[in-house]
Amino acid sequence: MTAPLIDPFARAITYLRVSVTDRCDFRCVYCMSENMTFLPKKELLTLEELDRMCSTFIGLGVQKLRITGGEPLVRRDIMTFFRGMTRHLDSGALKELTLTTNGSQLEKHAQALFDAGVRRVNVSLDTLDEAKFAEVTRWGRLPQVLRGIDAAQAAGLRVKINAVALKDFNEDELFSMTQWCAARGIDLTWIEVMPMGDIGNENRLGQYWSLKDVRKAYEGGYQVTDLAERTGGPARYVRLEDTGQQIGFITPLSHNFCESCNRVRLTCTGELYMCLGQEDMADLRAPLRDHPDTEAPLQDAIRAAISLKPKGHDFDYSRQSVDGQMTRHMSHTGG
Ligand code: SAM
Ligand code: SF4
């Protein structure tokens, strides 16, 4: 029996997020600059390497895999990878296979995702206004995403919407987005904007809408009850008593919950980031490529990396400046 992955702070690492591409068909203003330079394709792990990498993590006790990016569904043949992971769901080693997507390609892939064993998807959607959607994603079109959400629900996938809380942008849509989700049986989670990567001329502090204020705004329209429920992740939940709806808050800035962090992140080039908000990483591509026939060097590299997982991140917007700024983009590490 292989020993599970335990970090220096006694946290069991059971959750791996995998960025399968840094490319995307959108250019969200808080995530990318309009003119992004993407990695040369040869830098990326091949689909076979991604399979081997994920399978090794699963062999070491990872039970939950979230596929992300960039936009995971724009990677060519990505369904081959999803279908490959089905064997780990079937064996029981993997408890959940899921993805975070902008929804643009969901109409095409929803059924295949369900058939591969995916049961839940997170769709990122910051506004229900077509013009504002085009503005915030630069290249995205709302109707295409809404068709994707419909297709996902029709295929039997449970949808959660992740919305980045953006000052002066979607503040006025708090209630309308909440009602829209309630009418469709969709969960909703708000995220604070994080200082990840150069985003051109956009102003981070100007974008930041604290979720403390979002919660207060909810109290203006609903009876709000805090819930004890935790999913091992950074989200905390409230229930809106009027609708019975559960709303999540991911608050890396106004409140951080690193002490219960159970996750690590693999980039599309095979770097393992032990924390989204720190620069420390381990190269897993070399042990993977240098030893095609034996797992031991890769397993050793993973264990060595986990033994360096830091206690938490240093993001901070206090003192009216942005501290803990990361040079890499969210699309590189995988949001
Ligand atoms: N393209 C997919 C999507 O948009 O869902 C997956 C990758 S995207 C990087 C994952 C999540 O990160 C999205 O929900 C997005 O809104 C969020 N995100 C990107 N940049 C962010 C930032 N600077 N702060 C907070 N969330 C961010
Ligand atoms: Fe693409 Fe997702 Fe980043 Fe938007 S948030 S640019 S959809 S990777």
Coordinates of C-alpha atoms and ligand atoms in Angstrom, one line a residue:
M1 CA 0.0 0.0 0.0
T2 CA 1.4 3.4 -1.0
A3 CA 1.6 6.1 1.7
P4 CA -0.7 9.0 1.1
L5 CA 0.6 12.5 0.4
I6 CA 0.8 14.5 3.6
D7 CA 2.3 18.0 3.7
P8 CA 4.4 19.5 6.5
F9 CA 1.3 21.0 8.1
A10 CA -0.4 17.6 8.3
R11 CA -2.8 18.3 5.4
A12 CA -3.6 15.3 3.3
I13 CA -3.3 16.2 -0.4
T14 CA -6.3 14.5 -2.1
Y15 CA -7.2 17.1 -4.7
L16 CA -5.3 17.9 -7.9
R17 CA -6.2 20.7 -10.3
V18 CA -4.7 20.3 -13.7
S19 CA -4.3 22.9 -16.4
V20 CA -4.4 21.2 -19.7
T21 CA -3.7 24.2 -21.8
D22 CA -2.8 27.9 -21.3
R23 CA -4.8 28.9 -24.4
C24 CA -8.3 30.2 -24.4
D25 CA -11.0 31.5 -26.8
F26 CA -11.8 34.4 -24.4
R27 CA -9.6 37.2 -23.0
C28 CA -11.3 38.0 -19.7
V29 CA -10.1 41.4 -18.5
Y30 CA -9.0 40.2 -15.0
C31 CA -7.3 37.1 -16.4
M32 CA -5.4 38.0 -19.5
S33 CA -4.2 40.9 -21.5
E34 CA -5.7 41.2 -25.0
N35 CA -2.4 40.2 -26.7
M36 CA -1.3 37.1 -24.9
T37 CA 1.8 35.1 -25.9
F38 CA 1.0 31.5 -25.3
L39 CA 3.5 28.6 -24.8
P40 CA 4.9 26.8 -27.8
K41 CA 2.9 23.5 -28.1
K42 CA 6.0 21.4 -27.6
E43 CA 6.3 22.7 -24.0
L44 CA 2.9 21.2 -23.1
L45 CA 2.5 17.8 -21.7
T46 CA 1.0 15.5 -24.3
L47 CA -2.4 13.9 -23.6
E48 CA -0.5 10.6 -22.8
E49 CA 1.8 12.4 -20.4
L50 CA -1.2 14.1 -18.8
D51 CA -2.8 10.7 -18.3
R52 CA 0.4 9.2 -16.8
M53 CA 0.9 12.2 -14.5
C54 CA -2.7 12.1 -13.2
S55 CA -2.7 8.4 -12.8
T56 CA 0.5 8.6 -10.7
F57 CA -1.2 11.2 -8.5
I58 CA -4.2 9.0 -8.2
G59 CA -1.9 6.1 -7.2
L60 CA -0.6 8.4 -4.4
G61 CA -4.1 9.1 -3.0
V62 CA -5.5 11.9 -5.1
Q63 CA -9.3 11.3 -5.2
K64 CA -10.5 14.4 -6.9
L65 CA -9.3 15.8 -10.2
R66 CA -10.4 19.1 -11.6
I67 CA -9.5 19.9 -15.2
T68 CA -9.0 23.5 -16.0
G69 CA -6.8 25.9 -18.0
G70 CA -6.9 28.2 -20.0
E71 CA -10.0 26.8 -21.5
P72 CA -9.8 23.0 -21.2
L73 CA -12.3 22.3 -23.9
V74 CA -10.3 24.1 -26.6
R75 CA -7.4 21.6 -26.2
R76 CA -7.5 19.3 -29.2
D77 CA -8.8 15.8 -28.4
I78 CA -9.2 16.6 -24.7
M79 CA -12.1 14.1 -24.6
T80 CA -9.5 11.3 -25.1
F81 CA -8.0 12.4 -21.8
F82 CA -11.4 12.5 -20.0
R83 CA -12.3 9.1 -21.3
G84 CA -8.9 7.8 -20.1
M85 CA -9.7 9.0 -16.6
T86 CA -12.9 7.0 -16.6
R87 CA -11.0 3.8 -15.6
H88 CA -10.0 5.4 -12.3
L89 CA -13.6 6.3 -11.6
D90 CA -14.6 2.8 -12.4
S91 CA -11.9 1.3 -10.1
G92 CA -13.1 3.6 -7.3
A93 CA -9.6 5.2 -6.8
L94 CA -10.9 8.5 -8.2
K95 CA -14.0 9.8 -6.5
E96 CA -14.7 12.8 -8.7
L97 CA -13.6 14.0 -12.2
T98 CA -14.7 17.5 -12.9
L99 CA -13.8 20.7 -14.8
T100 CA -13.9 24.4 -14.8
T101 CA -14.9 25.9 -18.1
N102 CA -16.0 29.2 -19.7
G103 CA -18.8 27.2 -21.3
S104 CA -18.1 28.2 -24.9
Q105 CA -17.6 24.6 -26.0
L106 CA -20.0 22.9 -23.6
E107 CA -22.8 22.5 -26.1
K108 CA -20.5 20.3 -28.2
H109 CA -19.0 18.3 -25.3
A110 CA -21.5 18.1 -22.5
Q111 CA -22.8 14.6 -23.4
A112 CA -19.3 13.2 -23.9
L113 CA -18.3 14.6 -20.5
F114 CA -21.2 12.9 -18.9
D115 CA -20.4 9.7 -20.6
A116 CA -16.8 9.9 -19.4
G117 CA -18.1 10.1 -15.8
V118 CA -18.1 13.8 -15.2
R119 CA -21.1 14.7 -13.0
R120 CA -20.5 18.4 -12.1
V121 CA -19.1 21.3 -14.1
N122 CA -18.2 24.8 -12.9
V123 CA -19.0 27.4 -15.5
S124 CA -17.5 30.9 -15.2
L125 CA -20.0 33.6 -15.9
D126 CA -19.7 37.1 -14.5
T127 CA -22.8 38.7 -16.1
L128 CA -26.1 37.9 -17.8
D129 CA -26.0 41.0 -19.9
E130 CA -24.9 40.4 -23.4
A131 CA -23.0 43.6 -23.9
K132 CA -21.3 43.4 -20.6
F133 CA -20.3 39.8 -21.2
A134 CA -18.6 40.8 -24.5
E135 CA -16.9 43.6 -22.6
V136 CA -15.5 41.5 -19.7
T137 CA -14.5 38.4 -21.9
R138 CA -13.5 40.6 -24.8
W139 CA -13.9 37.7 -27.2
G140 CA -16.8 35.7 -25.7
R141 CA -20.5 35.7 -26.7
L142 CA -23.1 35.1 -24.1
P143 CA -25.7 33.1 -26.1
Q144 CA -23.1 30.5 -26.9
V145 CA -22.3 30.0 -23.2
L146 CA -26.0 29.9 -22.3
R147 CA -26.6 27.2 -24.9
G148 CA -23.6 25.4 -23.3
I149 CA -25.2 25.6 -19.9
D150 CA -28.5 24.3 -21.2
A151 CA -26.7 21.4 -22.9
A152 CA -24.8 20.5 -19.7
Q153 CA -28.0 20.4 -17.7
A154 CA -29.8 18.4 -20.4
A155 CA -26.9 15.9 -20.3
G156 CA -27.4 15.5 -16.6
L157 CA -24.4 17.5 -15.4
R158 CA -24.8 19.6 -12.3
V159 CA -23.8 23.1 -13.0
K160 CA -22.3 25.6 -10.7
I161 CA -21.7 29.2 -11.8
N162 CA -18.5 30.9 -10.6
A163 CA -18.7 34.7 -10.9
V164 CA -15.8 37.0 -10.2
A165 CA -17.1 39.9 -8.1
L166 CA -16.1 43.0 -10.0
K167 CA -16.6 46.5 -8.7
D168 CA -18.9 48.8 -10.8
F169 CA -19.4 45.9 -13.1
N170 CA -21.7 43.2 -11.8
E171 CA -22.6 44.8 -8.4
D172 CA -26.0 45.6 -9.9
E173 CA -26.6 42.0 -11.0
L174 CA -26.2 40.4 -7.6
F175 CA -29.9 39.7 -7.2
S176 CA -30.7 39.1 -10.9
M177 CA -27.9 36.5 -11.2
T178 CA -29.0 34.9 -8.0
Q179 CA -32.6 34.6 -9.2
W180 CA -31.5 33.3 -12.6
C181 CA -29.5 30.5 -10.9
A182 CA -32.3 29.7 -8.5
A183 CA -34.8 29.3 -11.3
R184 CA -32.4 26.8 -13.0
G185 CA -31.3 24.9 -9.9
I186 CA -27.8 26.1 -10.4
D187 CA -25.4 26.8 -7.5
L188 CA -23.6 30.1 -7.4
T189 CA -20.2 31.0 -6.0
W190 CA -18.6 34.5 -5.9
I191 CA -14.8 34.9 -6.2
E192 CA -12.7 37.8 -5.2
V193 CA -10.4 39.0 -8.0
M194 CA -6.8 37.9 -7.3
P195 CA -3.5 39.6 -8.4
M196 CA -2.5 37.0 -10.9
G197 CA -0.5 38.0 -14.0
D198 CA -0.1 41.1 -16.0
I199 CA -3.4 42.2 -17.4
G200 CA -2.3 45.1 -19.5
N201 CA -3.9 48.4 -18.6
E202 CA -6.6 47.1 -16.3
N203 CA -6.5 48.2 -12.7
R204 CA -6.6 45.5 -10.1
L205 CA -7.6 47.6 -7.1
G206 CA -10.3 49.2 -9.3
Q207 CA -11.7 45.7 -10.0
Y208 CA -11.7 44.5 -6.5
W209 CA -15.2 44.1 -4.8
S210 CA -14.7 42.5 -1.4
L211 CA -17.0 39.6 -0.7
K212 CA -17.7 41.0 2.7
D213 CA -19.5 43.8 0.9
V214 CA -21.2 41.2 -1.4
R215 CA -22.5 39.4 1.7
K216 CA -23.8 42.7 3.1
A217 CA -25.5 43.4 -0.1
Y218 CA -27.3 40.1 0.1
E219 CA -28.6 41.0 3.5
G220 CA -30.4 43.9 1.8
G221 CA -32.6 41.5 -0.1
Y222 CA -32.5 38.2 1.7
Q223 CA -32.3 36.6 5.1
V224 CA -28.8 35.1 5.1
T225 CA -27.6 32.3 7.3
D226 CA -24.0 31.2 7.6
L227 CA -23.5 27.5 6.9
A228 CA -20.8 25.3 8.6
E229 CA -20.5 23.2 5.4
R230 CA -17.0 22.9 4.0
T231 CA -15.8 21.2 0.9
G232 CA -12.1 21.1 1.8
G233 CA -11.7 24.1 -0.5
P234 CA -11.5 27.8 0.1
A235 CA -15.3 28.4 -0.4
R236 CA -17.6 29.2 2.5
Y237 CA -21.3 29.1 2.2
V238 CA -24.5 30.9 3.2
R239 CA -28.1 29.9 2.7
L240 CA -30.6 32.4 1.4
E241 CA -33.6 31.5 3.6
D242 CA -36.1 33.0 1.1
T243 CA -35.1 30.7 -1.8
G244 CA -33.3 27.9 0.1
Q245 CA -30.3 28.6 -2.2
Q246 CA -26.8 28.0 -1.2
I247 CA -24.3 30.7 -2.2
G248 CA -20.5 30.3 -2.0
F249 CA -17.8 32.8 -1.3
I250 CA -14.2 32.3 -2.3
T251 CA -12.4 35.0 -0.3
P252 CA -8.6 34.7 -0.7
L253 CA -8.2 38.4 0.0
S254 CA -10.7 39.5 2.7
H255 CA -10.3 36.2 4.6
N256 CA -8.0 33.3 3.8
F257 CA -8.6 29.7 4.7
C258 CA -5.2 28.2 3.8
E259 CA -5.1 26.1 7.0
S260 CA -7.5 23.5 5.4
C261 CA -6.0 23.6 1.9
N262 CA -5.9 20.0 0.5
R263 CA -4.9 20.8 -3.1
V264 CA -2.0 21.3 -5.5
R265 CA -2.0 22.5 -9.1
L266 CA -0.3 21.1 -12.1
T267 CA 0.4 23.4 -15.0
C268 CA 0.1 22.4 -18.6
T269 CA 3.9 22.1 -18.8
G270 CA 4.1 19.8 -15.8
E271 CA 5.1 22.2 -13.1
L272 CA 3.5 21.5 -9.7
Y273 CA 2.5 24.6 -7.8
M274 CA 1.9 23.7 -4.1
C275 CA 0.1 27.0 -3.6
L276 CA -1.8 29.3 -6.0
G277 CA -0.3 32.3 -4.3
Q278 CA 3.3 31.4 -4.0
E279 CA 6.1 31.1 -6.6
D280 CA 7.5 27.7 -5.3
M281 CA 7.0 25.0 -7.8
A282 CA 8.5 21.6 -8.8
D283 CA 9.2 20.4 -12.3
L284 CA 7.5 17.1 -12.8
R285 CA 7.9 16.9 -16.5
A286 CA 11.6 16.0 -16.3
P287 CA 11.1 12.9 -14.1
L288 CA 8.1 12.0 -16.2
R289 CA 9.9 12.3 -19.6
D290 CA 13.3 10.9 -18.4
H291 CA 11.8 7.7 -17.0
P292 CA 9.1 6.5 -19.4
D293 CA 9.1 3.0 -18.0
T294 CA 9.2 3.5 -14.2
E295 CA 7.0 5.5 -11.9
A296 CA 9.4 5.7 -8.9
P297 CA 11.3 8.9 -9.9
L298 CA 8.0 10.7 -10.6
Q299 CA 6.5 9.5 -7.4
D300 CA 9.7 10.7 -5.5
A301 CA 9.5 14.1 -7.2
I302 CA 5.8 14.5 -6.2
R303 CA 6.6 13.5 -2.6
A304 CA 9.5 15.9 -2.4
A305 CA 7.3 18.7 -3.8
I306 CA 4.5 18.0 -1.3
S307 CA 7.0 18.2 1.5
L308 CA 7.6 21.8 0.5
K309 CA 3.9 22.9 0.4
P310 CA 3.8 26.3 2.1
K311 CA 1.4 27.2 4.8
G312 CA -0.5 29.8 2.8
H313 CA -0.4 32.7 0.3
D314 CA 0.5 36.3 0.8
F315 CA -2.1 38.1 -1.3
D316 CA -3.1 41.4 0.3
Y317 CA -4.9 44.5 -1.1
S318 CA -4.7 46.4 2.2
R319 CA -2.8 49.7 2.4
Q320 CA -4.3 50.5 -1.0
S321 CA -1.7 48.6 -2.9
V322 CA -1.6 45.1 -4.3
D323 CA 0.7 42.8 -2.4
G324 CA 1.5 39.2 -3.2
Q325 CA 1.2 39.9 -6.9
M326 CA 2.0 36.8 -8.9
T327 CA 3.8 37.2 -12.3
R328 CA 2.1 34.1 -13.8
H329 CA -1.4 34.3 -15.1
M330 CA -4.3 32.3 -13.6
S331 CA -4.6 30.5 -17.0
H332 CA -1.1 29.2 -16.6
T333 CA -1.5 27.7 -13.1
G334 CA -5.1 26.8 -13.7
G335 CA -7.8 28.7 -11.8
Ligands
SAM1 N1 -11.3 29.1 -18.8 C1 -11.9 28.4 -17.7 C2 -12.9 29.3 -17.0 O1 -12.9 30.5 -17.3 O2 -13.7 28.8 -16.2 C3 -11.0 27.8 -16.7 C4 -9.8 28.6 -16.4 S1 -10.1 30.1 -15.5 C5 -8.4 30.7 -15.2 C6 -10.7 29.6 -14.0 C7 -11.3 30.6 -13.1 O3 -10.4 31.5 -12.7 C8 -12.5 31.3 -13.7 O4 -13.6 31.2 -12.9 C9 -12.0 32.8 -13.7 O5 -13.1 33.6 -13.5 C10 -11.0 32.8 -12.6 N2 -10.0 33.8 -12.7 C11 -9.2 34.1 -13.7 N3 -8.4 35.2 -13.3 C12 -8.7 35.5 -12.1 C13 -8.3 36.5 -11.1 N4 -7.3 37.3 -11.4 N5 -8.8 36.5 -9.9 C14 -9.8 35.7 -9.6 N6 -10.3 34.7 -10.4 C15 -9.8 34.6 -11.6
SF4_2 FE1 -10.1 32.3 -20.5 FE2 -11.0 31.4 -18.2 FE3 -9.1 33.3 -18.3 FE4 -11.5 33.9 -19.1 S1 -11.0 33.3 -17.0 S2 -9.6 34.4 -20.2 S3 -12.2 32.1 -20.0 S4 -8.9 31.2 -19.0

